[in-house]
Short mmCIF file of C-alpha atoms in Angstrom, two decimals:
data_model
loop_
_atom_site.label_atom_id
_atom_site.label_comp_id
_atom_site.label_asym_id
_atom_site.label_seq_id
_atom_site.Cartn_x
_atom_site.Cartn_y
_atom_site.Cartn_z
CA MET Z 13 68.99 -26.67 -125.96
CA SER Z 14 68.23 -24.55 -122.96
CA GLY Z 15 68.99 -25.79 -119.44
CA ASN Z 16 65.59 -27.30 -118.64
CA GLN Z 17 64.71 -28.41 -122.20
CA TRP Z 18 65.11 -32.09 -122.94
CA ARG Z 19 64.11 -32.26 -126.64
CA ARG Z 20 61.83 -30.61 -129.18
CA CYS Z 21 58.57 -32.01 -130.54
CA SER Z 22 59.26 -33.71 -133.87
CA ALA Z 23 56.10 -32.19 -135.39
CA CYS Z 24 55.63 -28.65 -134.04
CA LYS Z 25 59.12 -28.06 -132.57
CA THR Z 26 57.69 -27.05 -129.17
CA PRO Z 27 60.21 -27.67 -126.36
CA ILE Z 28 59.73 -30.79 -124.25
CA PHE Z 29 61.15 -30.14 -120.79
CA HIS Z 30 62.75 -32.51 -118.30
CA GLY Z 31 60.09 -34.40 -116.33
CA ALA Z 32 57.30 -33.61 -118.83
CA ILE Z 33 55.04 -36.16 -120.48
CA TYR Z 34 55.78 -36.77 -124.14
CA TRP Z 35 54.49 -39.22 -126.73
CA ALA Z 36 56.38 -41.60 -129.00
CA CYS Z 37 55.26 -43.61 -131.99
CA SER Z 38 54.87 -47.36 -131.47
CA VAL Z 39 56.47 -48.19 -134.82
CA SER Z 40 60.06 -49.34 -134.38
CA THR Z 41 61.46 -47.30 -137.27
CA CYS Z 42 60.31 -44.13 -135.53
CA ASN Z 43 62.06 -45.14 -132.30
CA GLN Z 44 65.51 -46.01 -133.59
CA LYS Z 45 68.42 -44.18 -132.01
CA ARG Z 46 68.90 -42.26 -135.24
CA THR Z 47 65.31 -40.97 -135.52
CA GLN Z 48 63.90 -40.98 -131.96
CA LEU Z 49 60.70 -39.14 -132.84
CA THR Z 50 59.12 -37.45 -129.81
CA PHE Z 51 55.85 -35.53 -129.72
CA CYS Z 52 54.50 -33.00 -127.22
CA SER Z 53 50.89 -34.21 -127.63
CA VAL Z 54 48.81 -36.95 -129.21
CA ASP Z 55 47.65 -34.38 -131.78
CA CYS Z 56 51.26 -33.86 -132.92
CA TRP Z 57 51.76 -37.63 -133.08
CA ASP Z 58 48.51 -37.92 -135.07
CA ILE Z 59 49.90 -35.45 -137.63
CA HIS Z 60 52.91 -37.72 -138.09
CA VAL Z 61 50.91 -40.94 -138.77
CA PRO Z 62 49.67 -40.26 -142.33
CA ILE Z 63 53.03 -38.79 -143.32
CA ALA Z 64 54.84 -41.90 -142.08
CA ASN Z 65 52.23 -44.11 -143.78
CA HIS Z 66 51.97 -46.58 -140.88
CA ARG Z 67 49.55 -49.46 -141.27
CA GLU Z 68 49.00 -49.81 -137.55
CA SER Z 69 50.37 -47.58 -134.84
CA TRP Z 70 49.59 -45.94 -131.56
CA ALA Z 71 51.01 -43.18 -129.40
CA VAL Z 72 52.95 -44.36 -126.35
CA GLU Z 73 53.10 -42.10 -123.30
CA HIS Z 74 56.55 -41.51 -121.76
CA HIS Z 75 58.03 -39.18 -119.18
CA ALA Z 76 61.08 -37.16 -120.09
CA PRO Z 77 63.92 -37.68 -117.62
CA ALA Z 78 63.66 -35.35 -114.62
CA THR Z 79 67.25 -34.12 -114.99
CA GLU Z 80 70.04 -34.25 -117.55
CA GLN Z 81 71.79 -36.92 -115.48
CA LEU Z 82 68.67 -39.08 -115.56
CA ALA Z 83 68.52 -38.57 -119.32
CA ARG Z 84 71.94 -40.18 -119.60
CA ASP Z 85 71.01 -42.99 -117.22
CA ALA Z 86 67.58 -43.69 -118.78
CA GLU Z 87 68.93 -46.15 -121.34
CA SER Z 88 70.17 -48.53 -118.65
CA GLY Z 89 67.24 -48.23 -116.18
CA LYS Z 90 63.96 -50.14 -116.08
CA LYS Z 91 60.94 -48.23 -117.34
CA ARG Z 92 57.31 -48.44 -116.17
CA GLU Z 93 54.60 -49.79 -118.47
CA PRO Z 94 53.74 -46.97 -120.92
CA LYS Z 95 50.19 -45.84 -121.72
CA ARG Z 96 49.03 -46.47 -125.30
CA VAL Z 97 46.63 -44.42 -127.41
CA ILE Z 98 45.24 -46.02 -130.55
CA ALA Z 99 45.15 -43.86 -133.67
CA LYS Z 100 41.75 -42.71 -134.86
CA SER Z 101 42.51 -44.11 -138.29
CA SER Z 102 43.91 -47.40 -137.10
CA PRO Z 103 42.26 -50.22 -139.07
CA SER Z 104 42.43 -52.67 -136.19
CA GLY Z 105 41.74 -50.15 -133.43
CA THR Z 106 39.28 -50.76 -130.67
CA PRO Z 107 35.65 -49.72 -131.18
CA SER Z 108 35.18 -46.06 -130.46
CA SER Z 109 32.50 -43.40 -130.58
CA THR Z 110 33.32 -42.90 -134.28
CA THR Z 111 32.19 -46.45 -135.13
CA ALA Z 112 28.80 -45.09 -136.20
CA GLU Z 113 30.50 -42.85 -138.78
CA GLU Z 114 33.20 -45.21 -140.05
CA VAL Z 115 33.19 -46.25 -143.69
CA LEU Z 116 32.04 -49.87 -143.92
CA ILE Z 117 32.68 -50.36 -147.62
CA VAL Z 118 35.98 -51.63 -149.01
CA ALA Z 119 36.81 -48.95 -151.57
CA SER Z 120 39.09 -51.01 -153.78
CA ARG Z 121 36.56 -53.84 -154.12
CA LEU Z 122 33.70 -51.46 -154.89
CA LYS Z 123 35.75 -49.60 -157.48
CA ASN Z 124 36.85 -52.87 -159.12
CA TYR Z 125 33.23 -54.04 -159.26
CA VAL Z 126 31.97 -50.82 -160.87
CA ARG Z 127 34.85 -50.79 -163.34
CA SER Z 128 34.29 -54.43 -164.35
CA ARG Z 129 30.53 -53.89 -164.79
CA SER Z 130 30.58 -50.56 -166.61
CA ASP Z 131 34.12 -49.32 -167.20
CA PHE Z 132 33.21 -46.30 -165.01
CA ASN Z 133 35.30 -44.73 -162.28
CA THR Z 134 33.94 -44.42 -158.72
CA SER Z 135 34.23 -41.36 -156.51
CA ASP Z 136 35.37 -41.78 -152.90
CA ARG Z 137 32.29 -39.78 -151.90
CA VAL Z 138 30.15 -42.85 -152.71
CA LEU Z 139 31.52 -44.71 -149.69
CA GLU Z 140 29.75 -42.70 -146.97
CA PRO Z 141 26.20 -42.93 -148.40
CA LEU Z 142 26.70 -46.65 -149.06
CA SER Z 143 27.93 -47.12 -145.50
CA LYS Z 144 24.82 -45.36 -144.18
CA LEU Z 145 22.65 -47.67 -146.26
CA VAL Z 146 24.51 -50.75 -144.98
CA ARG Z 147 24.06 -49.50 -141.40
CA ARG Z 148 20.29 -49.15 -141.91
CA ILE Z 149 20.07 -52.63 -143.46
CA MET Z 150 22.07 -54.13 -140.58
CA GLU Z 151 19.98 -52.33 -137.93
CA LYS Z 152 16.89 -53.97 -139.45
CA ALA Z 153 18.70 -57.35 -139.55
CA ILE Z 154 19.69 -56.96 -135.87
CA GLN Z 155 16.05 -56.25 -135.00
CA ASN Z 156 14.95 -59.37 -136.91
CA ALA Z 157 17.51 -61.56 -135.13
CA ARG Z 158 16.56 -60.11 -131.74
CA ARG Z 159 12.86 -60.71 -132.45
CA GLU Z 160 13.65 -64.40 -133.10
CA GLY Z 161 15.65 -64.64 -129.86
CA ARG Z 162 19.08 -65.00 -131.48
CA GLN Z 163 22.32 -63.13 -130.88
CA THR Z 164 23.64 -63.97 -134.33
CA VAL Z 165 22.61 -62.08 -137.43
CA LEU Z 166 21.93 -64.52 -140.27
CA ASP Z 167 21.46 -63.98 -143.98
CA ARG Z 168 17.71 -64.50 -143.58
CA ASP Z 169 17.58 -61.46 -141.24
CA ILE Z 170 18.56 -59.09 -144.04
CA PRO Z 171 15.40 -57.58 -145.57
CA ASP Z 172 14.72 -58.34 -149.23
CA ASP Z 173 12.61 -55.23 -149.65
CA LEU Z 174 14.80 -52.19 -149.07
CA SER Z 175 11.85 -49.82 -149.37
CA GLU Z 176 10.90 -50.57 -145.74
CA LEU Z 177 14.14 -49.03 -144.47
#
């Protein structure tokens, strides 16, 4: 490593310099002394997530030690509370602007249903149009609940006649 370089990004191999912000994976196996995965950006961390096959993870912001001496002392010192970034694909992530485009259908259940009814396979491309349809049905159900002065959507709010959507 060069004099001012602390480590390299685990994904793109870009140098991470002393005092720079870097990102680490929240999953403990990625942070063990043996692996110590570090990323130069959230995009590089995001590349790592599907490869590592994490169920739930987020990027944690860290600051590289300002000097080589601080790098040696960092293990014994107290660290500030790190910033967390939830993965876009995190199943239990917080609602985001992509909520309107998320797939709402459980693929495995739909595929099992179709297979048990017809012995057919089901394409993954079916999930998005079905999700759009479910969104339209639920928007109508929300309107029905609101019209009746409730903040809870009930089964009776779901329209029987889907032609009015």
